[in-house]
Amino acid sequence: MGHVLARIPGGRDGRLMLVVALVDRVGSGLWAATSVLYFTYVAHLGLGEVGTLVATAGIAGIAGAPVGGRLADRLPLTRLLAAFQVLRALAAAGLLASGDYALLLVCSAVGGFGDRAASVLTKLYGTRIAGAERVRYQAVNRTIANAGWAVGGLGAAVALGAGSTAVYRCLLLGDAASFVAAALITLRCADAASPSRVVAAGPVSPVPAPVRVPSPWRDRAYLAYMVTDCVLFLDDAVFRVGLSLWAVRDTEAPHGLVPVLLVLNSVLVVALQVPLARFGSTSAAARRLLLPLSGAFAAAGIAMAASAGGGPVLASVSLLLAATAFTVAEMLHAVVSWELSVALAPEAAQGAYLGVHGLAQAAQRMVGPLAVTAAIATGPLGWTVFGTAVAGTCLVQHRLVRERLRRPAALPEPVRQ
C-alpha cells in the first residue's frame, strides 16, 4: 500500500478523509457480510420481508444522492457529512433495537438515504480539496475503501464462527460505531466551501449578490450523461449477483471458483486502481478512456457466454477472463466517471450536479440485478447482448460529452431585481 499513500492530494484533510473511508468501510463490511443472516436468524424474517427491507433501502437511497448534493451547495460540507454519518449510526442502532417490522422498514430507509447522501458528499469533498488531482485522490480513496471492506468482511467471517445471537448484535453495533467514529474524524477536517457561495459574494463586495445557480434538472445534456452512466455502472450488479449465479447454475466450473472470482476483483482494484487513474487525469483523457472501456465490456460479455460452452476447464478459464475484463471495465469507468461527472458540472453548482449524478449508481442498484438476471435467463446470447449493449453505451457517451467539454462551464446568473 506504500505506493498508494506516497503522495496524498489534499494534505492533512485529504489523509483524514481517507481514514474516514477506511473506518466507514470496515463497519459496512461487517454489516454486509451478516445482514441477511441477522434478519433471518435473529429478527426471524421471511425471504420476502428481507427482500422488502433491502429494496426499501435502495429506493430511499435514490433520494439521498440529490438531496445531499443540493444541501452541500448551501451548508458547511464537513458538518453536513458528519450529520449524515450520525444518521446512518442511528439507523443501524434502530435495526438492533426494533422488533417491529414497520420500524425496521423505517430504519432501513433512513440508512439507505444516509448512505447515498454520505457517498455523494464524500466524493464532493475530495473534489474540492484535491483540485486538479481529484481523479487520483478518488482512486486512492476507492483503494482504501476496498481494503476496509475486505477487513470488515474477514472480521465478520471470523466472528460468525461462534454462531451466537450475541455475535450478530455485536457486529451490528460495530457497524453503528464505525459511523460515529467516521463523524468524529470528519469534524476534524477543514470545511471545503461551495464555489457557489464564493462566487455569490464576489471578489470585492462584502454583501452577497443574489444569483441564480444552474439547475441540473434543467440541464438536458447532463441528465443524458447521467442516464448513460447508469448503464455503465452495471458491472456492480455483475459482481453482486450475476457472476456467482451464472457460474453455479449454467456452467461446469467448480463452485469453489466463485469466491476466487470475487477475491480476484478486490485484489485487482487494490493493485491497479491508483496506477490507472493517471490515464484519466484530464477531461479529454477521461473521454478517450471510453473507447477501451467499450472493448472491455464487450470482451467480458463474450467471455461469460463462452463459459457455458464446454467442460470445467473451459468454464473456469472463461469465467476468470470475464471477471478480469469486468474488473478492468469497473476501474476504467470509475476513472472516467470521477472526472466527467465533475468536468461537465458548472463549478458553482457542483453539489447539486454530483447529487443528480449519484442517481446513476443508486438507480443501477435497483435495475442492475434485473438486467443481469435477464442476461442469465437468456443464456450465452444474453451475455453477448449484455456486453454489446453496455459497450455501445460507452460509444454513445463518448459522442455525447464531446461538445459539452468544448464549452466553458456556466456561471451563476445575477437575479434581476
Coordinates of N, CA, C and O in Angstrom, one line a residue, residues 255-394:
H255 N -17.8 -25.0 -7.9 CA -18.4 -24.0 -7.1 C -17.3 -23.2 -6.3 O -17.5 -22.0 -6.0
G256 N -16.2 -23.9 -6.0 CA -15.2 -23.2 -5.2 C -14.5 -22.1 -6.0 O -13.8 -21.3 -5.4
L257 N -14.8 -22.0 -7.3 CA -14.2 -20.9 -8.1 C -14.9 -19.5 -7.8 O -14.2 -18.5 -8.0
V258 N -16.1 -19.6 -7.3 CA -16.9 -18.3 -7.2 C -16.2 -17.4 -6.2 O -16.0 -16.2 -6.5
P259 N -15.8 -17.8 -5.0 CA -15.1 -16.8 -4.1 C -13.8 -16.3 -4.7 O -13.4 -15.2 -4.5
V260 N -13.1 -17.2 -5.5 CA -11.9 -16.8 -6.1 C -12.1 -15.6 -7.1 O -11.3 -14.7 -7.2
L261 N -13.2 -15.7 -7.8 CA -13.6 -14.6 -8.8 C -13.8 -13.3 -8.0 O -13.3 -12.2 -8.5
L262 N -14.4 -13.3 -6.9 CA -14.7 -12.1 -6.1 C -13.4 -11.6 -5.5 O -13.2 -10.4 -5.4
V263 N -12.6 -12.5 -5.0 CA -11.3 -12.0 -4.5 C -10.4 -11.4 -5.5 O -9.7 -10.4 -5.3
L264 N -10.5 -12.0 -6.7 CA -9.7 -11.5 -7.9 C -10.1 -10.1 -8.1 O -9.3 -9.2 -8.4
N265 N -11.4 -9.8 -8.1 CA -11.9 -8.4 -8.3 C -11.3 -7.5 -7.3 O -10.8 -6.4 -7.6
S266 N -11.3 -7.8 -6.0 CA -10.8 -6.9 -5.0 C -9.3 -6.7 -5.1 O -8.8 -5.6 -5.0
V267 N -8.6 -7.8 -5.4 CA -7.1 -7.7 -5.5 C -6.7 -6.8 -6.7 O -5.8 -5.9 -6.5
L268 N -7.4 -7.0 -7.8 CA -7.1 -6.1 -8.9 C -7.4 -4.6 -8.7 O -6.6 -3.8 -9.1
V269 N -8.5 -4.4 -8.0 CA -8.8 -3.0 -7.7 C -7.8 -2.4 -6.8 O -7.3 -1.2 -7.0
V270 N -7.4 -3.1 -5.7 CA -6.4 -2.5 -4.8 C -5.1 -2.3 -5.5 O -4.4 -1.3 -5.3
A271 N -4.7 -3.2 -6.4 CA -3.4 -3.1 -7.0 C -3.3 -2.1 -8.2 O -2.3 -1.5 -8.4
L272 N -4.4 -2.0 -8.9 CA -4.4 -1.2 -10.2 C -5.2 0.1 -10.2 O -5.0 0.9 -11.2
Q273 N -6.1 0.3 -9.3 CA -6.9 1.5 -9.4 C -6.2 2.8 -9.4 O -6.4 3.7 -10.3
V274 N -5.2 2.9 -8.5 CA -4.4 4.2 -8.5 C -3.5 4.3 -9.7 O -3.5 5.4 -10.3
P275 N -2.8 3.3 -10.1 CA -2.0 3.5 -11.4 C -2.8 3.8 -12.6 O -2.4 4.6 -13.4
L276 N -4.0 3.2 -12.7 CA -4.9 3.5 -13.9 C -5.4 5.0 -13.8 O -5.8 5.5 -14.9
A277 N -5.5 5.6 -12.7 CA -6.1 6.9 -12.5 C -5.3 7.9 -13.4 O -5.9 8.9 -13.9
R278 N -4.0 7.7 -13.6 CA -3.3 8.7 -14.4 C -3.7 8.8 -15.8 O -3.4 9.8 -16.5
F279 N -4.4 7.8 -16.3 CA -4.8 7.8 -17.7 C -6.1 8.6 -17.9 O -6.6 8.8 -19.0
G280 N -6.7 9.1 -16.8 CA -7.9 9.9 -16.9 C -7.8 11.2 -16.1 O -8.8 11.7 -15.6
S281 N -6.6 11.8 -16.1 CA -6.3 13.0 -15.2 C -6.8 14.2 -15.8 O -6.9 15.3 -15.2
T282 N -7.2 14.2 -17.1 CA -7.9 15.4 -17.7 C -9.2 15.0 -18.3 O -9.4 13.8 -18.6
S283 N -10.0 15.9 -18.7 CA -11.3 15.6 -19.2 C -11.2 14.9 -20.6 O -11.9 14.0 -20.9
A284 N -10.3 15.4 -21.4 CA -10.1 14.8 -22.7 C -9.6 13.4 -22.6 O -10.0 12.5 -23.3
A285 N -8.6 13.2 -21.6 CA -8.1 11.8 -21.4 C -9.2 10.9 -20.9 O -9.3 9.7 -21.3
A286 N -10.0 11.4 -20.0 CA -11.1 10.5 -19.5 C -12.1 10.1 -20.6 O -12.5 9.0 -20.7
R287 N -12.4 11.1 -21.5 CA -13.3 10.8 -22.6 C -12.7 9.7 -23.5 O -13.4 8.8 -24.0
R288 N -11.3 9.8 -23.8 CA -10.7 8.8 -24.6 C -10.8 7.4 -24.0 O -10.8 6.4 -24.7
L289 N -10.8 7.3 -22.7 CA -10.8 6.0 -22.0 C -12.1 5.3 -22.3 O -12.2 4.1 -22.1
L290 N -13.2 6.0 -22.7 CA -14.4 5.3 -23.0 C -14.3 4.3 -24.2 O -15.1 3.4 -24.2
L291 N -13.3 4.5 -25.0 CA -13.1 3.6 -26.1 C -12.5 2.2 -25.6 O -13.1 1.2 -25.9
P292 N -11.4 2.2 -24.9 CA -11.0 0.9 -24.3 C -12.0 0.3 -23.3 O -12.2 -0.9 -23.2
L293 N -12.8 1.2 -22.6 CA -13.8 0.7 -21.7 C -14.9 -0.1 -22.5 O -15.4 -1.1 -22.1
S294 N -15.2 0.4 -23.7 CA -16.2 -0.2 -24.5 C -15.7 -1.6 -24.9 O -16.4 -2.6 -24.8
G295 N -14.4 -1.7 -25.2 CA -13.8 -3.0 -25.6 C -13.8 -4.0 -24.4 O -14.0 -5.2 -24.6
A296 N -13.6 -3.5 -23.2 CA -13.5 -4.3 -22.0 C -14.9 -4.9 -21.7 O -15.0 -6.1 -21.4
F297 N -16.0 -4.1 -21.9 CA -17.3 -4.6 -21.6 C -17.7 -5.7 -22.7 O -18.3 -6.7 -22.3
A298 N -17.4 -5.4 -23.9 CA -17.7 -6.4 -25.0 C -17.0 -7.7 -24.7 O -17.5 -8.8 -24.9
A299 N -15.7 -7.6 -24.4 CA -14.9 -8.8 -24.1 C -15.4 -9.6 -23.0 O -15.5 -10.9 -23.0
A300 N -15.9 -8.9 -21.9 CA -16.4 -9.5 -20.7 C -17.7 -10.3 -21.1 O -17.9 -11.4 -20.6
G301 N -18.6 -9.7 -21.9 CA -19.8 -10.4 -22.2 C -19.5 -11.6 -23.0 O -20.2 -12.7 -22.8
I302 N -18.6 -11.6 -24.0 CA -18.2 -12.7 -24.8 C -17.6 -13.8 -23.9 O -18.0 -15.0 -24.1
A303 N -16.8 -13.5 -23.0 CA -16.2 -14.5 -22.1 C -17.2 -15.2 -21.2 O -17.2 -16.4 -21.0
M304 N -18.2 -14.4 -20.7 CA -19.3 -15.0 -20.0 C -20.1 -16.0 -20.8 O -20.4 -17.1 -20.4
A305 N -20.4 -15.6 -22.1 CA -21.1 -16.5 -23.0 C -20.3 -17.8 -23.2 O -20.8 -18.9 -23.2
A306 N -19.0 -17.7 -23.4 CA -18.1 -18.8 -23.7 C -18.0 -19.8 -22.6 O -17.8 -21.0 -22.8
S307 N -18.2 -19.3 -21.3 CA -18.1 -20.2 -20.2 C -19.1 -21.3 -20.1 O -18.9 -22.2 -19.4
A308 N -20.2 -21.1 -20.9 CA -21.2 -22.1 -20.8 C -21.1 -23.2 -21.9 O -21.8 -24.1 -22.0
G309 N -20.0 -23.1 -22.7 CA -19.9 -23.9 -23.9 C -19.0 -25.1 -23.8 O -18.7 -25.8 -24.8
G310 N -18.5 -25.4 -22.6 CA -17.5 -26.5 -22.6 C -17.5 -27.2 -21.2 O -18.4 -27.0 -20.4
G311 N -16.4 -27.9 -20.9 CA -16.2 -28.6 -19.6 C -15.7 -27.6 -18.5 O -15.7 -26.4 -18.7
P312 N -15.3 -28.2 -17.4 CA -14.9 -27.4 -16.3 C -13.7 -26.5 -16.5 O -13.6 -25.4 -16.1
V313 N -12.7 -27.0 -17.3 CA -11.5 -26.2 -17.6 C -11.9 -24.9 -18.4 O -11.5 -23.8 -18.1
L314 N -12.6 -25.1 -19.5 CA -13.0 -24.0 -20.4 C -13.9 -23.0 -19.6 O -13.7 -21.8 -19.7
A315 N -14.8 -23.6 -18.8 CA -15.7 -22.7 -18.0 C -14.9 -21.9 -17.0 O -15.1 -20.7 -16.8
S316 N -13.9 -22.5 -16.3 CA -13.1 -21.8 -15.3 C -12.3 -20.7 -16.0 O -12.2 -19.6 -15.5
V317 N -11.6 -21.1 -17.1 CA -10.8 -20.1 -17.7 C -11.6 -18.9 -18.2 O -11.2 -17.7 -18.1
S318 N -12.7 -19.2 -18.8 CA -13.6 -18.2 -19.4 C -14.1 -17.3 -18.3 O -14.2 -16.0 -18.4
L319 N -14.5 -17.9 -17.1 CA -15.0 -17.1 -16.0 C -13.9 -16.2 -15.4 O -14.1 -15.0 -15.0
L320 N -12.7 -16.7 -15.4 CA -11.6 -15.9 -14.9 C -11.3 -14.7 -15.8 O -11.1 -13.6 -15.4
L321 N -11.4 -15.0 -17.1 CA -11.2 -13.9 -18.1 C -12.4 -12.9 -18.0 O -12.1 -11.7 -18.1
A322 N -13.6 -13.4 -17.8 CA -14.7 -12.5 -17.7 C -14.6 -11.6 -16.4 O -14.8 -10.4 -16.5
A323 N -14.2 -12.2 -15.3 CA -14.1 -11.4 -14.1 C -13.0 -10.4 -14.2 O -13.1 -9.3 -13.7
T324 N -11.9 -10.8 -14.9 CA -10.8 -9.8 -15.1 C -11.3 -8.7 -16.0 O -11.0 -7.5 -15.7
A325 N -12.0 -9.0 -17.1 CA -12.4 -8.0 -18.0 C -13.5 -7.0 -17.4 O -13.4 -5.8 -17.5
F326 N -14.4 -7.6 -16.6 CA -15.4 -6.8 -15.9 C -14.7 -5.9 -14.8 O -15.1 -4.7 -14.6
T327 N -13.6 -6.4 -14.2 CA -12.9 -5.6 -13.2 C -12.1 -4.5 -13.9 O -12.1 -3.3 -13.4
V328 N -11.5 -4.7 -15.0 CA -10.9 -3.7 -15.8 C -11.9 -2.6 -16.2 O -11.6 -1.4 -16.1
A329 N -13.1 -3.1 -16.6 CA -14.1 -2.1 -17.0 C -14.5 -1.3 -15.8 O -14.8 -0.1 -15.9
E330 N -14.7 -2.0 -14.6 CA -15.1 -1.3 -13.4 C -14.0 -0.2 -13.1 O -14.4 1.0 -12.7
M331 N -12.8 -0.5 -13.2 CA -11.7 0.5 -12.8 C -11.7 1.7 -13.8 O -11.5 2.8 -13.4
L332 N -11.7 1.3 -15.1 CA -11.7 2.4 -16.1 C -12.9 3.3 -16.0 O -12.8 4.5 -16.1
H333 N -14.1 2.7 -15.8 CA -15.3 3.5 -15.7 C -15.2 4.4 -14.4 O -15.7 5.5 -14.5
A334 N -14.7 3.9 -13.4 CA -14.5 4.7 -12.2 C -13.7 6.0 -12.5 O -14.1 7.1 -12.1
V335 N -12.6 5.8 -13.2 CA -11.8 6.9 -13.5 C -12.5 7.9 -14.4 O -12.5 9.1 -14.2
V336 N -13.2 7.4 -15.5 CA -14.0 8.3 -16.4 C -15.1 9.0 -15.6 O -15.2 10.2 -15.8
S337 N -15.8 8.3 -14.8 CA -16.9 8.9 -14.1 C -16.5 10.0 -13.1 O -17.1 11.0 -13.0
W338 N -15.4 9.7 -12.4 CA -14.9 10.7 -11.4 C -14.6 12.0 -12.1 O -14.9 13.1 -11.6
E339 N -14.0 12.0 -13.3 CA -13.6 13.2 -14.0 C -14.7 13.8 -14.7 O -15.0 15.0 -14.5
L340 N -15.5 13.1 -15.5 CA -16.5 13.7 -16.3 C -17.7 14.2 -15.5 O -18.3 15.2 -15.8
S341 N -18.1 13.5 -14.4 CA -19.2 14.0 -13.6 C -18.9 15.3 -13.0 O -19.9 16.1 -12.8
V342 N -17.6 15.7 -12.8 CA -17.3 17.0 -12.3 C -17.0 18.0 -13.4 O -17.5 19.1 -13.4
A343 N -16.3 17.5 -14.4 CA -16.0 18.4 -15.5 C -17.2 18.9 -16.3 O -17.2 20.0 -16.8
L344 N -18.3 18.1 -16.3 CA -19.5 18.5 -17.0 C -20.4 19.4 -16.2 O -21.4 19.9 -16.7
A345 N -20.1 19.5 -14.9 CA -20.9 20.3 -14.0 C -20.4 21.7 -13.8 O -19.2 22.0 -13.7
P346 N -21.3 22.7 -13.8 CA -20.8 24.1 -13.5 C -20.2 24.1 -12.1 O -20.8 23.5 -11.2
E347 N -19.1 24.8 -12.0 CA -18.4 24.8 -10.7 C -19.3 25.4 -9.5 O -19.2 24.9 -8.4
A348 N -20.2 26.3 -9.9 CA -21.0 27.0 -8.8 C -22.1 26.0 -8.3 O -22.8 26.4 -7.3
A349 N -22.3 24.9 -9.0 CA -23.4 24.0 -8.6 C -22.9 22.6 -8.5 O -23.7 21.7 -8.8
Q350 N -21.7 22.4 -8.1 CA -21.1 21.0 -8.1 C -21.9 20.1 -7.2 O -22.1 18.9 -7.6
G351 N -22.3 20.6 -6.1 CA -23.0 19.7 -5.2 C -24.3 19.2 -5.8 O -24.6 18.0 -5.7
A352 N -25.1 20.1 -6.3 CA -26.4 19.7 -6.9 C -26.2 18.7 -8.1 O -26.9 17.7 -8.3
Y353 N -25.2 19.0 -8.9 CA -24.9 18.2 -10.1 C -24.4 16.8 -9.7 O -24.8 15.8 -10.3
L354 N -23.5 16.8 -8.8 CA -23.0 15.5 -8.3 C -24.0 14.7 -7.6 O -24.0 13.4 -7.7
G355 N -25.0 15.4 -7.0 CA -26.1 14.7 -6.3 C -27.0 14.0 -7.4 O -27.4 12.9 -7.2
V356 N -27.2 14.7 -8.5 CA -28.0 14.1 -9.6 C -27.2 13.0 -10.2 O -27.8 11.9 -10.5
H357 N -25.9 13.2 -10.4 CA -25.1 12.1 -10.9 C -25.2 10.8 -10.0 O -25.1 9.7 -10.5
G358 N -25.2 11.1 -8.7 CA -25.3 10.0 -7.8 C -26.6 9.1 -8.0 O -26.6 7.9 -7.6
L359 N -27.6 9.7 -8.7 CA -28.8 8.9 -9.0 C -28.4 7.7 -9.9 O -29.1 6.7 -9.9
A360 N -27.4 7.9 -10.8 CA -27.0 6.8 -11.7 C -26.6 5.5 -10.9 O -27.1 4.4 -11.3
Q361 N -25.8 5.6 -9.9 CA -25.4 4.5 -9.2 C -26.5 3.9 -8.3 O -26.7 2.7 -8.2
A362 N -27.3 4.9 -7.7 CA -28.5 4.5 -6.9 C -29.5 3.7 -7.7 O -30.0 2.7 -7.3
A363 N -29.8 4.2 -8.9 CA -30.8 3.6 -9.8 C -30.3 2.2 -10.3 O -31.1 1.3 -10.4
Q364 N -29.0 2.2 -10.5 CA -28.4 0.9 -11.0 C -28.6 -0.2 -10.0 O -28.8 -1.4 -10.3
R365 N -28.6 0.2 -8.7 CA -28.7 -0.8 -7.7 C -30.1 -1.5 -7.7 O -30.3 -2.6 -7.2
M366 N -31.0 -0.7 -8.3 CA -32.4 -1.3 -8.4 C -32.6 -2.1 -9.7 O -33.1 -3.2 -9.7
V367 N -32.1 -1.5 -10.8 CA -32.4 -2.1 -12.1 C -31.3 -3.1 -12.5 O -31.5 -4.0 -13.4
G368 N -30.1 -2.9 -11.9 CA -29.0 -3.8 -12.3 C -29.2 -5.3 -12.1 O -29.0 -6.1 -13.0
P369 N -29.7 -5.7 -10.9 CA -30.0 -7.1 -10.8 C -31.0 -7.6 -11.8 O -30.9 -8.8 -12.2
L370 N -32.0 -6.8 -12.2 CA -32.9 -7.2 -13.1 C -32.3 -7.5 -14.5 O -32.6 -8.4 -15.2
A371 N -31.4 -6.5 -14.9 CA -30.7 -6.7 -16.2 C -29.8 -7.9 -16.2 O -29.8 -8.6 -17.2
V372 N -29.1 -8.1 -15.1 CA -28.2 -9.3 -15.0 C -29.0 -10.6 -15.0 O -28.6 -11.5 -15.7
T373 N -30.0 -10.7 -14.3 CA -30.8 -11.9 -14.2 C -31.5 -12.2 -15.6 O -31.7 -13.3 -16.0
A374 N -31.8 -11.1 -16.3 CA -32.4 -11.3 -17.7 C -31.3 -11.9 -18.6 O -31.6 -12.7 -19.4
A375 N -30.1 -11.4 -18.5 CA -29.0 -12.0 -19.3 C -28.8 -13.5 -18.9 O -28.6 -14.3 -19.8
I376 N -28.9 -13.8 -17.7 CA -28.7 -15.2 -17.2 C -29.8 -16.0 -17.8 O -29.6 -17.2 -18.3
A377 N -31.0 -15.5 -17.7 CA -32.2 -16.3 -18.2 C -32.1 -16.6 -19.7 O -32.6 -17.6 -20.2
T378 N -31.5 -15.6 -20.5 CA -31.4 -15.8 -21.9 C -30.3 -16.7 -22.3 O -30.2 -17.0 -23.5
G379 N -29.3 -17.0 -21.4 CA -28.2 -17.9 -21.8 C -27.1 -17.1 -22.4 O -26.9 -15.9 -22.2
P380 N -26.2 -17.8 -23.1 CA -25.0 -17.2 -23.7 C -25.3 -16.0 -24.5 O -24.6 -15.0 -24.5
L381 N -26.4 -16.1 -25.3 CA -26.7 -15.0 -26.2 C -27.1 -13.7 -25.3 O -26.7 -12.6 -25.7
G382 N -27.7 -14.0 -24.1 CA -28.0 -12.9 -23.3 C -26.7 -12.1 -22.8 O -26.7 -10.9 -22.7
W383 N -25.7 -12.9 -22.5 CA -24.4 -12.2 -22.0 C -23.8 -11.5 -23.2 O -23.2 -10.4 -23.0
T384 N -23.9 -12.0 -24.4 CA -23.3 -11.3 -25.5 C -24.0 -10.0 -25.8 O -23.4 -9.0 -26.0
V385 N -25.3 -10.1 -25.7 CA -26.1 -8.9 -25.9 C -25.8 -7.9 -24.7 O -25.7 -6.6 -25.0
F386 N -25.7 -8.4 -23.5 CA -25.5 -7.5 -22.4 C -24.2 -6.7 -22.6 O -24.1 -5.5 -22.4
G387 N -23.1 -7.5 -22.9 CA -21.8 -6.8 -23.1 C -21.8 -5.9 -24.2 O -21.2 -4.7 -24.2
T388 N -22.5 -6.2 -25.3 CA -22.5 -5.4 -26.5 C -23.3 -4.1 -26.2 O -22.9 -3.0 -26.7
A389 N -24.4 -4.2 -25.5 CA -25.2 -3.1 -25.2 C -24.5 -2.1 -24.3 O -24.5 -0.9 -24.5
V390 N -23.8 -2.6 -23.3 CA -23.0 -1.6 -22.4 C -21.9 -1.0 -23.2 O -21.6 0.2 -23.0
A391 N -21.2 -1.8 -24.1 CA -20.1 -1.3 -24.9 C -20.7 -0.2 -25.8 O -20.0 0.8 -26.0
G392 N -21.8 -0.4 -26.4 CA -22.4 0.6 -27.2 C -22.8 1.9 -26.5 O -22.6 3.0 -27.0
T393 N -23.2 1.7 -25.2 CA -23.5 2.9 -24.4 C -22.2 3.7 -24.2 O -22.2 5.0 -24.1
C394 N -21.0 3.0 -24.0 CA -19.8 3.8 -23.9 C -19.5 4.7 -25.1 O -19.1 5.8 -25.0

